[in-house]
GROMACS .gro file of C-alpha atoms in nm:
model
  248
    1UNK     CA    1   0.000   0.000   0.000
    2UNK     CA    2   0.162   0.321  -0.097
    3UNK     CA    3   0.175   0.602   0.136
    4UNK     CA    4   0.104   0.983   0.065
    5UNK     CA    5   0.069   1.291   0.289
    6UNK     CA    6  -0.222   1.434   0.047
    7UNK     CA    7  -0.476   1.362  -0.171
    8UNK     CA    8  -0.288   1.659  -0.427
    9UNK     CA    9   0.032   1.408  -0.397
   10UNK     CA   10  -0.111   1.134  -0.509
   11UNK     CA   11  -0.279   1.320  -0.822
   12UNK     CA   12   0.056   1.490  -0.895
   13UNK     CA   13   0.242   1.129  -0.912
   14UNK     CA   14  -0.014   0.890  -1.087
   15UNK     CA   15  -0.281   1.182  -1.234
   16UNK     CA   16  -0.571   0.861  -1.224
   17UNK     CA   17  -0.844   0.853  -1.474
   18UNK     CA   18  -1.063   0.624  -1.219
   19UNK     CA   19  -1.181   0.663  -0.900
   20UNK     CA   20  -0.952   0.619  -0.622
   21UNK     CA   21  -1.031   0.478  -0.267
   22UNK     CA   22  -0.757   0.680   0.017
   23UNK     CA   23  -0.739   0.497   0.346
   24UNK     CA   24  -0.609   0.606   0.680
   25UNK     CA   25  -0.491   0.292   0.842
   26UNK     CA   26  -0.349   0.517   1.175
   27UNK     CA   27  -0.706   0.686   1.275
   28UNK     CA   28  -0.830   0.337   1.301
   29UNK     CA   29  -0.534   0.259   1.520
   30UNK     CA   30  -0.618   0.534   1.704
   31UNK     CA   31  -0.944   0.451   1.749
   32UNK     CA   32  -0.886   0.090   1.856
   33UNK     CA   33  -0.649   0.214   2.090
   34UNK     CA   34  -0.921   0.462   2.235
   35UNK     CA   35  -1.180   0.188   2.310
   36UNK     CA   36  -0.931  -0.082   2.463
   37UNK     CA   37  -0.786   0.190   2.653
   38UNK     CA   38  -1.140   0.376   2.769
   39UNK     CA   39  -1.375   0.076   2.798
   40UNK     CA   40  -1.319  -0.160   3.071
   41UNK     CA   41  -1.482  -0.407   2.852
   42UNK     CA   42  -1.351  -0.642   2.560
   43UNK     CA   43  -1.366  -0.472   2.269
   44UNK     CA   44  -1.481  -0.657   1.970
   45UNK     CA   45  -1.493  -0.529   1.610
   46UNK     CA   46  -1.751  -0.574   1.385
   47UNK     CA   47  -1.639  -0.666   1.060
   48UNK     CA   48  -1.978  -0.544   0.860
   49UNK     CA   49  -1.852  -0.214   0.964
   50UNK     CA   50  -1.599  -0.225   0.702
   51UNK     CA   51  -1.486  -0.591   0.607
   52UNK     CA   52  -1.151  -0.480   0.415
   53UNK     CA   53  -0.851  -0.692   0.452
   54UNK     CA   54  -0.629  -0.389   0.548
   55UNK     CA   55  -0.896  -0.301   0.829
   56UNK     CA   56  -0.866  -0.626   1.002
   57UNK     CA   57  -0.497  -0.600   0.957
   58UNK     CA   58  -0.460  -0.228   1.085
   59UNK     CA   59  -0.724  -0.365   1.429
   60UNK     CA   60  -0.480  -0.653   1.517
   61UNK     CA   61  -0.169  -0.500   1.487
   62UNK     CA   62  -0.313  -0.232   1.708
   63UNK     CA   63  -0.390  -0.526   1.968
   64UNK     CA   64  -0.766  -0.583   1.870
   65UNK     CA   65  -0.794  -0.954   1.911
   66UNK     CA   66  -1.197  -1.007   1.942
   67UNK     CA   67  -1.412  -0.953   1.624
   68UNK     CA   68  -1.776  -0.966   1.561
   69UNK     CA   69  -1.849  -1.171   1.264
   70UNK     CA   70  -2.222  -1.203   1.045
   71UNK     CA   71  -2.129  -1.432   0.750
   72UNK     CA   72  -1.902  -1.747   0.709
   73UNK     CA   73  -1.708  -1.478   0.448
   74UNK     CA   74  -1.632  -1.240   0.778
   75UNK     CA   75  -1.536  -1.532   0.965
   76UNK     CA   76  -1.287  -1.672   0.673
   77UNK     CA   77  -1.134  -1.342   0.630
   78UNK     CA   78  -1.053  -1.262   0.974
   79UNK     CA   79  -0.929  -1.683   1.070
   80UNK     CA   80  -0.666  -1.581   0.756
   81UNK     CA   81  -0.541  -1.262   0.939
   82UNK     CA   82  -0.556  -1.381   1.284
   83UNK     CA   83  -0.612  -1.751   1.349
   84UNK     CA   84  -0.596  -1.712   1.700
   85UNK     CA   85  -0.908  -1.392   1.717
   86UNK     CA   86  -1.194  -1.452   1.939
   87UNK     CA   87  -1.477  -1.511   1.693
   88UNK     CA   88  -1.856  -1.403   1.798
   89UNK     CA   89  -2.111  -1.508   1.524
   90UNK     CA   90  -2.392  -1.230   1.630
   91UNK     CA   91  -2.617  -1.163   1.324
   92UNK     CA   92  -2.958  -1.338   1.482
   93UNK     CA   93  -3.064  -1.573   1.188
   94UNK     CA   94  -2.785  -1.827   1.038
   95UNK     CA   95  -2.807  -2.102   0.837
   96UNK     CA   96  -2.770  -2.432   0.979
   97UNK     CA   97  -2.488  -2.476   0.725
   98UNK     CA   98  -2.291  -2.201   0.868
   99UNK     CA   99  -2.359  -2.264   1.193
  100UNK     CA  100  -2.179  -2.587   1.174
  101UNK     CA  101  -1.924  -2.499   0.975
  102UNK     CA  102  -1.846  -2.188   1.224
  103UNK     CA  103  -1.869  -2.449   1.535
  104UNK     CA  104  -1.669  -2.712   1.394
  105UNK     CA  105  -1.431  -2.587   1.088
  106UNK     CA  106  -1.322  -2.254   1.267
  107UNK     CA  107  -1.390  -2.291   1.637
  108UNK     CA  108  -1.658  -2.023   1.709
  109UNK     CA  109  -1.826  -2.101   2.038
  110UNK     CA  110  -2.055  -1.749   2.096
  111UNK     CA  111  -2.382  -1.727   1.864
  112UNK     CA  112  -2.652  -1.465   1.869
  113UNK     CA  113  -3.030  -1.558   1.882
  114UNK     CA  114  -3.355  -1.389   1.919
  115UNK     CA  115  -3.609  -1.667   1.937
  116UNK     CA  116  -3.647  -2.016   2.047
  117UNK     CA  117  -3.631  -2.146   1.702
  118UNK     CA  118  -3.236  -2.015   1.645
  119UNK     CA  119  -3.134  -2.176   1.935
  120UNK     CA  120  -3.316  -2.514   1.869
  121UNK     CA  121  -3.069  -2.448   1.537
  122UNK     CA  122  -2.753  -2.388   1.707
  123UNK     CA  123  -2.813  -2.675   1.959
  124UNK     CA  124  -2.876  -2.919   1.662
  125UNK     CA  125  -2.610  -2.747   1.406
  126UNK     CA  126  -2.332  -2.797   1.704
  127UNK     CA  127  -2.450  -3.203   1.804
  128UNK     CA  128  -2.582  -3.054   2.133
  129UNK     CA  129  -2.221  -2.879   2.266
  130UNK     CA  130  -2.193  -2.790   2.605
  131UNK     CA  131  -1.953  -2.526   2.548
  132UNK     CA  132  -2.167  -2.300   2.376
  133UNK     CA  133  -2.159  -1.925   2.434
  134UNK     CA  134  -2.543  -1.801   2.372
  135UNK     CA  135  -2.616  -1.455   2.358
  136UNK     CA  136  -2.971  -1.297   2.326
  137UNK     CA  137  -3.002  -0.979   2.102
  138UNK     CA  138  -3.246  -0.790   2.236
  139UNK     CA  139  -3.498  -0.493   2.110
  140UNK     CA  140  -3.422  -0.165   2.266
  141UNK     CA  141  -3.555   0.215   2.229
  142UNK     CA  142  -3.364   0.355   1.970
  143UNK     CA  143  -3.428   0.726   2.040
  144UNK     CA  144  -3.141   0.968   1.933
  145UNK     CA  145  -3.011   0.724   1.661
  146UNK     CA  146  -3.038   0.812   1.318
  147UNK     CA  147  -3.130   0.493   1.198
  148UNK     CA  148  -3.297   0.188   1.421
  149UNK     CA  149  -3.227  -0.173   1.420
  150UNK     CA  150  -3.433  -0.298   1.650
  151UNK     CA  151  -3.727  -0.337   1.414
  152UNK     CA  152  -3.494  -0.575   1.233
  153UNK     CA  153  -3.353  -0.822   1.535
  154UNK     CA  154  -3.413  -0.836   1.844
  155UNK     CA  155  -3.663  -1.030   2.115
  156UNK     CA  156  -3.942  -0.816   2.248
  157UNK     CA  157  -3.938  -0.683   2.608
  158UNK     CA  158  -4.284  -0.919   2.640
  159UNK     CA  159  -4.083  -1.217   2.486
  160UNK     CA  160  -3.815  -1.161   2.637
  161UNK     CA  161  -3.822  -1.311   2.989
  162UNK     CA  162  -3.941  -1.673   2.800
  163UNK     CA  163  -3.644  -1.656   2.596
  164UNK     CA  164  -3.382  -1.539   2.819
  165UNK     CA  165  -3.476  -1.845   3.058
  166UNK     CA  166  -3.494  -2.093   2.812
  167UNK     CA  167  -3.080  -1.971   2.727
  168UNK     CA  168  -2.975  -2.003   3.080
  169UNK     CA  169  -3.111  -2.348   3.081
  170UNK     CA  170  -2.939  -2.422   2.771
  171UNK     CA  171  -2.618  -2.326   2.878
  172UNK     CA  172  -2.426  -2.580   3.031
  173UNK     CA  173  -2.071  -2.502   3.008
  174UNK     CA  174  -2.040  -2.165   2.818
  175UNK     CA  175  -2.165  -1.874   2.960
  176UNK     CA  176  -2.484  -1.709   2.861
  177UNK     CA  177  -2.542  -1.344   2.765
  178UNK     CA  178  -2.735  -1.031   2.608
  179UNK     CA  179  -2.673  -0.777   2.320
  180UNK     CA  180  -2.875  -0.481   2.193
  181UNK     CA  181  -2.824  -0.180   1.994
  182UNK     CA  182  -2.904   0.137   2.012
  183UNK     CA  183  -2.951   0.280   1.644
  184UNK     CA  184  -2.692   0.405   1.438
  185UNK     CA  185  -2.544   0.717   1.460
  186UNK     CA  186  -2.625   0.759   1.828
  187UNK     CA  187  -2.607   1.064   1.946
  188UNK     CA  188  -2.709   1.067   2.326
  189UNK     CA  189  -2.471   0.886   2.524
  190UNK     CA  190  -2.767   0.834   2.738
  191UNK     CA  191  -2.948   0.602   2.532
  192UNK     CA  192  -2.710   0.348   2.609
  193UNK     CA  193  -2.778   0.355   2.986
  194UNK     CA  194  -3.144   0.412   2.903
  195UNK     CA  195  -3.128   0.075   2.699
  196UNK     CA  196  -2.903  -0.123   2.962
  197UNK     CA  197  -3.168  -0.026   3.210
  198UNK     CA  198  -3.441  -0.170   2.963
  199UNK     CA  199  -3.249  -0.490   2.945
  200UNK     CA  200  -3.167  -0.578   3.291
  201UNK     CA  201  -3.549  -0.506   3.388
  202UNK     CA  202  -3.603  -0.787   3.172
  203UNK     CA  203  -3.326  -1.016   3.258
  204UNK     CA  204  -3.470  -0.931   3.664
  205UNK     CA  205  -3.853  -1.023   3.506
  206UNK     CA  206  -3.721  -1.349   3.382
  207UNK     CA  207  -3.495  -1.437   3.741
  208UNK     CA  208  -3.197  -1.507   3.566
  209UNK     CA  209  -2.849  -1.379   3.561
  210UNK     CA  210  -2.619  -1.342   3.265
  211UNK     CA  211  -2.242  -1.333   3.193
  212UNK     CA  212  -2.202  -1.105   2.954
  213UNK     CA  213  -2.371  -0.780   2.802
  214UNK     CA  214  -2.271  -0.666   2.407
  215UNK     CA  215  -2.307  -0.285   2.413
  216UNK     CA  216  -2.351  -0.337   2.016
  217UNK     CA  217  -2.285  -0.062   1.831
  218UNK     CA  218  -2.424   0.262   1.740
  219UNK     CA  219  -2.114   0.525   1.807
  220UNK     CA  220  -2.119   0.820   1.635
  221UNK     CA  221  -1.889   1.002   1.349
  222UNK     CA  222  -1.787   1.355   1.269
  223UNK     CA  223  -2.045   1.417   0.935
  224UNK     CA  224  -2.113   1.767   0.812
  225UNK     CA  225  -2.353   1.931   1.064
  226UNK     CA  226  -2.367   1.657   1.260
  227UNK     CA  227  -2.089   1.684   1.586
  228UNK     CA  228  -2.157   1.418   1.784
  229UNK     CA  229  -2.075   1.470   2.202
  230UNK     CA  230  -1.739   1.374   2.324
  231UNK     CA  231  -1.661   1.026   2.348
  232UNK     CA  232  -1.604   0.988   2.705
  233UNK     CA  233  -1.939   1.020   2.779
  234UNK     CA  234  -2.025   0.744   2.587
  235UNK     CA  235  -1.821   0.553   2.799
  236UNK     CA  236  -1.932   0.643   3.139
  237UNK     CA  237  -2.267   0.621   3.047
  238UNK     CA  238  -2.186   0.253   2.949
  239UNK     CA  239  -1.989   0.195   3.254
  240UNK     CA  240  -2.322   0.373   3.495
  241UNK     CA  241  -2.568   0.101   3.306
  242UNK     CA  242  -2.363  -0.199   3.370
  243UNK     CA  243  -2.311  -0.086   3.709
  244UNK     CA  244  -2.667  -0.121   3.760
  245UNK     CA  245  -2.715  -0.467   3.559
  246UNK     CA  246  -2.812  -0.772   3.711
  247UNK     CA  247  -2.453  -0.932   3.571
  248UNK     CA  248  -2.252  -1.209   3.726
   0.00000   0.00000   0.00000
């Protein structure tokens, strides 16, 4: 990968006649650096966000080692960069052919459900495995986000409880969890807290207690009228609602 200062340098030398796509591998070291250094979480990148090769590269060589995967393409691409990544398969519907081959050709123990029917899949897909990481994606208000997922994925705060239950009882020797997400393009650190809260009133309804919580997604960027607050109060507001989170 060549290596200019500007844009104007790189017309000067080469003077294209197509398109050209400039990258800048150090902000997203920067930014990897920021959240392993600001969340006291794992940090886990999800590879839908931008699936280049150079991306992935750029995230482990900064020290990323967990990445959020949605296709057996994501999950290929990553195993050839970094065999050793942690591997969460967290889109919500999978075929049963990649659910086996993600269990049993590349090791991925952490799948993401949102009804009883996916994990009836991943139980059969994986011959029944006790070491099964299952995490419930859950629907959450989406106020302040420019754009909503949760009418996409996500269990239902009635169906919750039912589901949630029927996880911990499938876990045997994994650990179970939750995941939401707030809408892209968040811009109210709140929300997160506000949809933490949601969660863990549901996780309380159901009398269960969970392992992990995914924060998802949802952080904001720098667009043209559109200054999003500082970071760091994403994070504490992330760090207030897990606080408060009926967690082990």
């Amino acid at each position: 990968m060549r290596t200019y200062h500007f844009p104007l340098d790189l017309v000067r030398e080469r003077s294209p006649e197509r398109p050209v796509a400039l990258v800048r591998p150090a902000a997203v070291s920067v930014a990897a650096r920021w959240f392993q250094d600001n969340l006291k979480a794992d940090v886990f990148y999800a590879v839908k966000a931008n699936p280049s090769r150079w991306v992935i590269e750029t995230l482990v060589q900064a020290g990323v080692t967990g990445f959020d995967v949605a296709s057996l393409a994501e999950i290929e691409l990553v195993r050839s960069v970094s065999p050793d990544a942690r591997l969460a398969f967290m889109h919500p519907v999978k075929s049963r052919a990649a659910i086996t081959r993600a269990y049993f050709d590349h090791g991925v123990r952490t799948f993401s459900l949102d009804c009883e029917d996916e994990l009836q899949k991943i139980l059969d897909c994986t011959g029944g495995a006790t070491d099964l990481n299952l995490i419930v994606r859950m629907a959450v208000s989406a106020e302040g986000a420019a754009y909503t997922l949760s009418g996409k994925f996500g269990v239902s705060t009635d169906q919750a409880p039912g589901l949630l239950l029927a996880v911990r009882q499938a876990v045997v020797d994994g650990l179970m969890g939750v995941s939401f997400h707030v809408g892209s393009q968040c811009m109210r650190p709140t929300a997160f807290q506000a949809a933490m809260a949601q969660v863990g009133r549901s996780i309380s309804r159901a009398g269960v207690i969970v392992d992990i919580v995914d924060v998802g997604g949802g952080f904001p960027s720098v667009y043209p009228g559109m200054v999003p607050p500082d970071m760091s109060e994403y994070a504490d507001a992330i760090h207030r609602g897990f606080n408060e989170m009926p967690v082990s």
